[in-house]
PDB file of C-alpha atoms in Angstrom:
ATOM      1  CA  MET V  18       0.000   0.000   0.000  1.00 41.00           C
ATOM      2  CA  ASP V  19       1.207   3.502  -0.786  1.00 50.00           C
ATOM      3  CA  ASP V  20       2.427   5.793   1.945  1.00 51.00           C
ATOM      4  CA  PRO V  21      -0.512   8.108   2.830  1.00 50.00           C
ATOM      5  CA  GLU V  22       1.795  11.132   2.694  1.00 52.00           C
ATOM      6  CA  SER V  23       2.831  10.363  -0.894  1.00 49.00           C
ATOM      7  CA  ILE V  24      -0.813  10.084  -1.944  1.00 49.00           C
ATOM      8  CA  ILE V  25      -1.420  13.665  -0.758  1.00 54.00           C
ATOM      9  CA  ASP V  26       1.199  14.935  -3.190  1.00 59.00           C
ATOM     10  CA  ALA V  27       0.114  12.657  -6.042  1.00 65.00           C
ATOM     11  CA  PRO V  28       0.531  14.267  -9.469  1.00 66.00           C
ATOM     12  CA  GLY V  29      -3.132  13.577 -10.333  1.00 71.00           C
ATOM     13  CA  GLU V  30      -4.560  15.245  -7.251  1.00 83.00           C
ATOM     14  CA  VAL V  31      -6.862  18.210  -7.775  1.00 89.00           C
ATOM     15  CA  ALA V  32      -5.006  21.275  -6.473  1.00 89.00           C
ATOM     16  CA  PHE V  33      -7.742  23.871  -6.972  1.00 94.00           C
ATOM     17  CA  TRP V  34     -11.478  23.291  -6.681  1.00 95.00           C
ATOM     18  CA  HIS V  35     -14.288  25.299  -8.219  1.00 97.00           C
ATOM     19  CA  VAL V  36     -16.977  25.381  -5.541  1.00 97.00           C
ATOM     20  CA  VAL V  37     -20.394  25.786  -7.164  1.00 97.00           C
ATOM     21  CA  PHE V  38     -23.319  27.252  -5.225  1.00 94.00           C
ATOM     22  CA  LEU V  39     -26.774  26.617  -6.633  1.00 91.00           C
ATOM     23  CA  SER V  40     -30.208  28.053  -5.947  1.00 89.00           C
ATOM     24  CA  GLY V  41     -33.394  26.058  -5.862  1.00 78.00           C
ATOM     25  CA  PRO V  42     -36.866  25.682  -4.466  1.00 67.00           C
ATOM     26  CA  CYS V  43     -37.583  24.461  -0.948  1.00 62.00           C
ATOM     27  CA  ARG V  44     -38.066  20.699  -1.326  1.00 66.00           C
ATOM     28  CA  SER V  45     -37.320  19.299   2.142  1.00 68.00           C
ATOM     29  CA  TRP V  46     -37.521  20.460   5.731  1.00 58.00           C
ATOM     30  CA  TRP V  47     -33.752  21.117   5.892  1.00 63.00           C
ATOM     31  CA  ASP V  48     -34.090  23.533   2.978  1.00 61.00           C
ATOM     32  CA  LEU V  49     -35.847  25.824   5.459  1.00 63.00           C
ATOM     33  CA  LEU V  50     -32.412  26.314   7.073  1.00 67.00           C
ATOM     34  CA  THR V  51     -30.918  27.638   3.835  1.00 67.00           C
ATOM     35  CA  CYS V  52     -31.603  30.671   1.708  1.00 69.00           C
ATOM     36  CA  GLU V  53     -32.904  30.102  -1.804  1.00 72.00           C
ATOM     37  CA  ARG V  54     -29.789  31.584  -3.421  1.00 80.00           C
ATOM     38  CA  PHE V  55     -27.458  29.119  -1.689  1.00 83.00           C
ATOM     39  CA  ARG V  56     -29.546  25.949  -1.472  1.00 86.00           C
ATOM     40  CA  HIS V  57     -26.877  23.438  -2.599  1.00 91.00           C
ATOM     41  CA  VAL V  58     -23.101  23.214  -3.041  1.00 94.00           C
ATOM     42  CA  CYS V  59     -20.894  20.913  -5.106  1.00 96.00           C
ATOM     43  CA  ALA V  60     -17.384  21.157  -6.560  1.00 97.00           C
ATOM     44  CA  TYR V  61     -15.282  20.300  -9.580  1.00 97.00           C
ATOM     45  CA  GLY V  62     -11.564  20.395 -10.221  1.00 96.00           C
ATOM     46  CA  TYR V  63      -8.996  19.589 -12.878  1.00 96.00           C
ATOM     47  CA  SER V  64      -6.902  16.434 -12.547  1.00 93.00           C
ATOM     48  CA  PRO V  65      -3.673  16.529 -14.577  1.00 90.00           C
ATOM     49  CA  ALA V  66      -3.355  12.732 -14.445  1.00 88.00           C
ATOM     50  CA  LEU V  67      -6.775  12.329 -16.037  1.00 89.00           C
ATOM     51  CA  ASP V  68      -6.406  15.384 -18.259  1.00 93.00           C
ATOM     52  CA  GLY V  69      -9.985  16.085 -17.295  1.00 95.00           C
ATOM     53  CA  PHE V  70     -12.252  17.262 -14.545  1.00 97.00           C
ATOM     54  CA  ILE V  71     -13.762  15.543 -11.525  1.00 96.00           C
ATOM     55  CA  LEU V  72     -17.211  16.674 -10.401  1.00 96.00           C
ATOM     56  CA  VAL V  73     -18.246  15.814  -6.840  1.00 95.00           C
ATOM     57  CA  ASP V  74     -21.957  16.404  -6.233  1.00 94.00           C
ATOM     58  CA  PRO V  75     -23.275  15.265  -2.838  1.00 92.00           C
ATOM     59  CA  GLY V  76     -26.961  14.463  -3.195  1.00 79.00           C
ATOM     60  CA  ARG V  77     -29.726  13.448  -0.826  1.00 69.00           C
ATOM     61  CA  GLY V  78     -29.197   9.713  -1.204  1.00 74.00           C
ATOM     62  CA  HIS V  79     -25.688   9.444  -2.594  1.00 80.00           C
ATOM     63  CA  THR V  80     -22.704  11.386  -3.865  1.00 87.00           C
ATOM     64  CA  ARG V  81     -22.011  11.555  -7.590  1.00 91.00           C
ATOM     65  CA  VAL V  82     -18.343  11.501  -8.521  1.00 93.00           C
ATOM     66  CA  THR V  83     -18.054  12.016 -12.262  1.00 93.00           C
ATOM     67  CA  GLY V  84     -15.025  12.263 -14.537  1.00 95.00           C
ATOM     68  CA  MET V  85     -15.572  14.800 -17.314  1.00 96.00           C
ATOM     69  CA  THR V  86     -13.817  16.227 -20.321  1.00 96.00           C
ATOM     70  CA  ALA V  87     -13.770  20.008 -20.690  1.00 96.00           C
ATOM     71  CA  GLU V  88     -16.616  19.663 -23.199  1.00 97.00           C
ATOM     72  CA  THR V  89     -18.763  17.553 -20.871  1.00 96.00           C
ATOM     73  CA  LEU V  90     -18.129  19.929 -17.979  1.00 97.00           C
ATOM     74  CA  GLY V  91     -19.178  22.822 -20.222  1.00 96.00           C
ATOM     75  CA  LEU V  92     -22.433  20.992 -20.968  1.00 97.00           C
ATOM     76  CA  TRP V  93     -23.030  20.394 -17.241  1.00 96.00           C
ATOM     77  CA  LEU V  94     -22.392  24.079 -16.467  1.00 96.00           C
ATOM     78  CA  ALA V  95     -24.726  25.150 -19.297  1.00 96.00           C
ATOM     79  CA  LYS V  96     -27.454  22.774 -18.112  1.00 96.00           C
ATOM     80  CA  ASN V  97     -27.252  24.194 -14.575  1.00 95.00           C
ATOM     81  CA  ASP V  98     -26.606  27.808 -15.609  1.00 95.00           C
ATOM     82  CA  ALA V  99     -29.940  29.155 -14.328  1.00 94.00           C
ATOM     83  CA  SER V 100     -29.339  27.645 -10.870  1.00 93.00           C
ATOM     84  CA  ILE V 101     -25.654  28.560 -10.441  1.00 96.00           C
ATOM     85  CA  THR V 102     -25.467  31.650  -8.253  1.00 95.00           C
ATOM     86  CA  GLU V 103     -21.748  31.721  -7.518  1.00 96.00           C
ATOM     87  CA  VAL V 104     -18.520  29.844  -8.214  1.00 97.00           C
ATOM     88  CA  LEU V 105     -15.480  30.216  -5.957  1.00 96.00           C
ATOM     89  CA  LEU V 106     -11.942  29.016  -6.697  1.00 96.00           C
ATOM     90  CA  VAL V 107     -10.410  27.358  -3.628  1.00 94.00           C
ATOM     91  CA  LYS V 108      -6.984  25.805  -3.106  1.00 91.00           C
ATOM     92  CA  GLY V 109      -7.318  22.325  -1.651  1.00 82.00           C
ATOM     93  CA  GLY V 110      -5.981  21.865   1.849  1.00 76.00           C
ATOM     94  CA  ASP V 111      -5.694  19.225   4.518  1.00 69.00           C
ATOM     95  CA  GLU V 112      -7.198  20.909   7.557  1.00 68.00           C
ATOM     96  CA  THR V 113     -10.714  20.045   8.594  1.00 58.00           C
ATOM     97  CA  SER V 114     -12.576  20.745  11.787  1.00 56.00           C
ATOM     98  CA  LEU V 115     -14.349  18.214  13.971  1.00 56.00           C
ATOM     99  CA  ILE V 116     -17.714  19.626  12.881  1.00 55.00           C
ATOM    100  CA  SER V 117     -16.859  18.569   9.309  1.00 52.00           C
ATOM    101  CA  ARG V 118     -17.003  14.950  10.432  1.00 58.00           C
ATOM    102  CA  LEU V 119     -20.497  15.229  11.878  1.00 64.00           C
ATOM    103  CA  GLY V 120     -23.343  14.504   9.512  1.00 61.00           C
ATOM    104  CA  TYR V 121     -23.302  13.987   5.798  1.00 65.00           C
ATOM    105  CA  TRP V 122     -24.914  16.563   3.561  1.00 77.00           C
ATOM    106  CA  CYS V 123     -23.640  18.781   0.768  1.00 86.00           C
ATOM    107  CA  THR V 124     -21.955  21.363   3.015  1.00 89.00           C
ATOM    108  CA  THR V 125     -20.037  18.903   5.190  1.00 88.00           C
ATOM    109  CA  SER V 126     -19.132  16.771   2.178  1.00 90.00           C
ATOM    110  CA  VAL V 127     -17.646  19.715   0.280  1.00 93.00           C
ATOM    111  CA  LYS V 128     -15.775  20.949   3.380  1.00 91.00           C
ATOM    112  CA  ARG V 129     -14.144  17.519   3.695  1.00 88.00           C
ATOM    113  CA  LEU V 130     -13.387  17.406  -0.024  1.00 91.00           C
ATOM    114  CA  LEU V 131     -11.686  20.799   0.115  1.00 91.00           C
ATOM    115  CA  GLY V 132      -9.850  20.067   3.355  1.00 87.00           C
ATOM    116  CA  VAL V 133     -10.776  23.430   4.857  1.00 87.00           C
ATOM    117  CA  ARG V 134     -11.613  24.497   8.387  1.00 83.00           C
ATOM    118  CA  SER V 135     -15.165  25.733   8.612  1.00 86.00           C
ATOM    119  CA  SER V 136     -17.945  25.630  11.167  1.00 84.00           C
ATOM    120  CA  ALA V 137     -20.559  26.154   8.452  1.00 87.00           C
ATOM    121  CA  PHE V 138     -23.799  24.225   8.589  1.00 84.00           C
ATOM    122  CA  THR V 139     -25.259  25.523   5.318  1.00 90.00           C
ATOM    123  CA  PRO V 140     -23.925  26.333   1.842  1.00 92.00           C
ATOM    124  CA  GLU V 141     -24.229  30.064   2.604  1.00 93.00           C
ATOM    125  CA  GLY V 142     -22.100  29.623   5.724  1.00 92.00           C
ATOM    126  CA  LEU V 143     -19.492  27.677   3.763  1.00 93.00           C
ATOM    127  CA  ARG V 144     -19.388  30.472   1.189  1.00 94.00           C
ATOM    128  CA  ARG V 145     -18.806  32.997   3.963  1.00 93.00           C
ATOM    129  CA  ASP V 146     -15.962  30.947   5.470  1.00 93.00           C
ATOM    130  CA  LEU V 147     -14.309  30.338   2.095  1.00 94.00           C
ATOM    131  CA  LEU V 148     -14.395  34.049   1.243  1.00 95.00           C
ATOM    132  CA  ARG V 149     -12.845  34.858   4.639  1.00 93.00           C
ATOM    133  CA  ASN V 150     -10.045  32.451   3.739  1.00 89.00           C
ATOM    134  CA  ASN V 151      -9.205  34.129   0.415  1.00 90.00           C
ATOM    135  CA  ALA V 152     -11.342  32.128  -2.000  1.00 94.00           C
ATOM    136  CA  GLU V 153     -11.544  33.867  -5.373  1.00 94.00           C
ATOM    137  CA  VAL V 154     -14.958  34.675  -6.828  1.00 96.00           C
ATOM    138  CA  VAL V 155     -14.904  33.283 -10.377  1.00 93.00           C
ATOM    139  CA  ARG V 156     -18.559  33.894 -11.155  1.00 89.00           C
ATOM    140  CA  SER V 157     -21.397  35.610  -9.296  1.00 90.00           C
ATOM    141  CA  ARG V 158     -24.991  36.551  -9.942  1.00 84.00           C
ATOM    142  CA  GLU V 159     -24.872  39.880  -8.143  1.00 68.00           C
ATOM    143  CA  ASN V 160     -28.471  40.774  -8.861  1.00 45.00           C
ATOM    144  CA  ALA V 161     -29.875  37.737  -7.026  1.00 41.00           C
ATOM    145  CA  GLN V 162     -31.513  38.466  -3.695  1.00 43.00           C
ATOM    146  CA  THR V 163     -29.939  36.967  -0.594  1.00 43.00           C
ATOM    147  CA  THR V 164     -32.234  36.148   2.287  1.00 40.00           C
ATOM    148  CA  ARG V 165     -30.333  35.971   5.542  1.00 39.00           C
ATOM    149  CA  ARG V 166     -30.846  32.741   7.424  1.00 40.00           C
ATOM    150  CA  ARG V 167     -28.919  30.856  10.038  1.00 40.00           C
ATOM    151  CA  SER V 168     -25.566  29.628   8.729  1.00 39.00           C
TER     152      SER V 168
END
């Protein structure tokens, strides 16, 4: 088995993640804890070893991990264009907080994927923490209304 430390520096590892925040209607009780503009979060990143992208989309029942070419990723982004409210560029890390290990929903899954410290419970809270830690805004729908809720 490979040394865990060498896996961290593997040449195919995603170094920078695009964190995608999506809006959506209230479908479940936990959606009441989120604002409509930041209802869901997922991420994609480029893998040099694959010469393609990896999309990680934690869903209600399972997590989709999909390898994509640049063309396929473009199609996915176009398909979800109306729902994408913001995309942040984040450097992957290896620091997570204990709260990241509790529960399994989109916010905690993406925090673990990124390896970032965050006490966020919702996608909006994760966005706030990422911006505080120098995430770069790649895309934003500035005209969308943000309803403040608990994060």
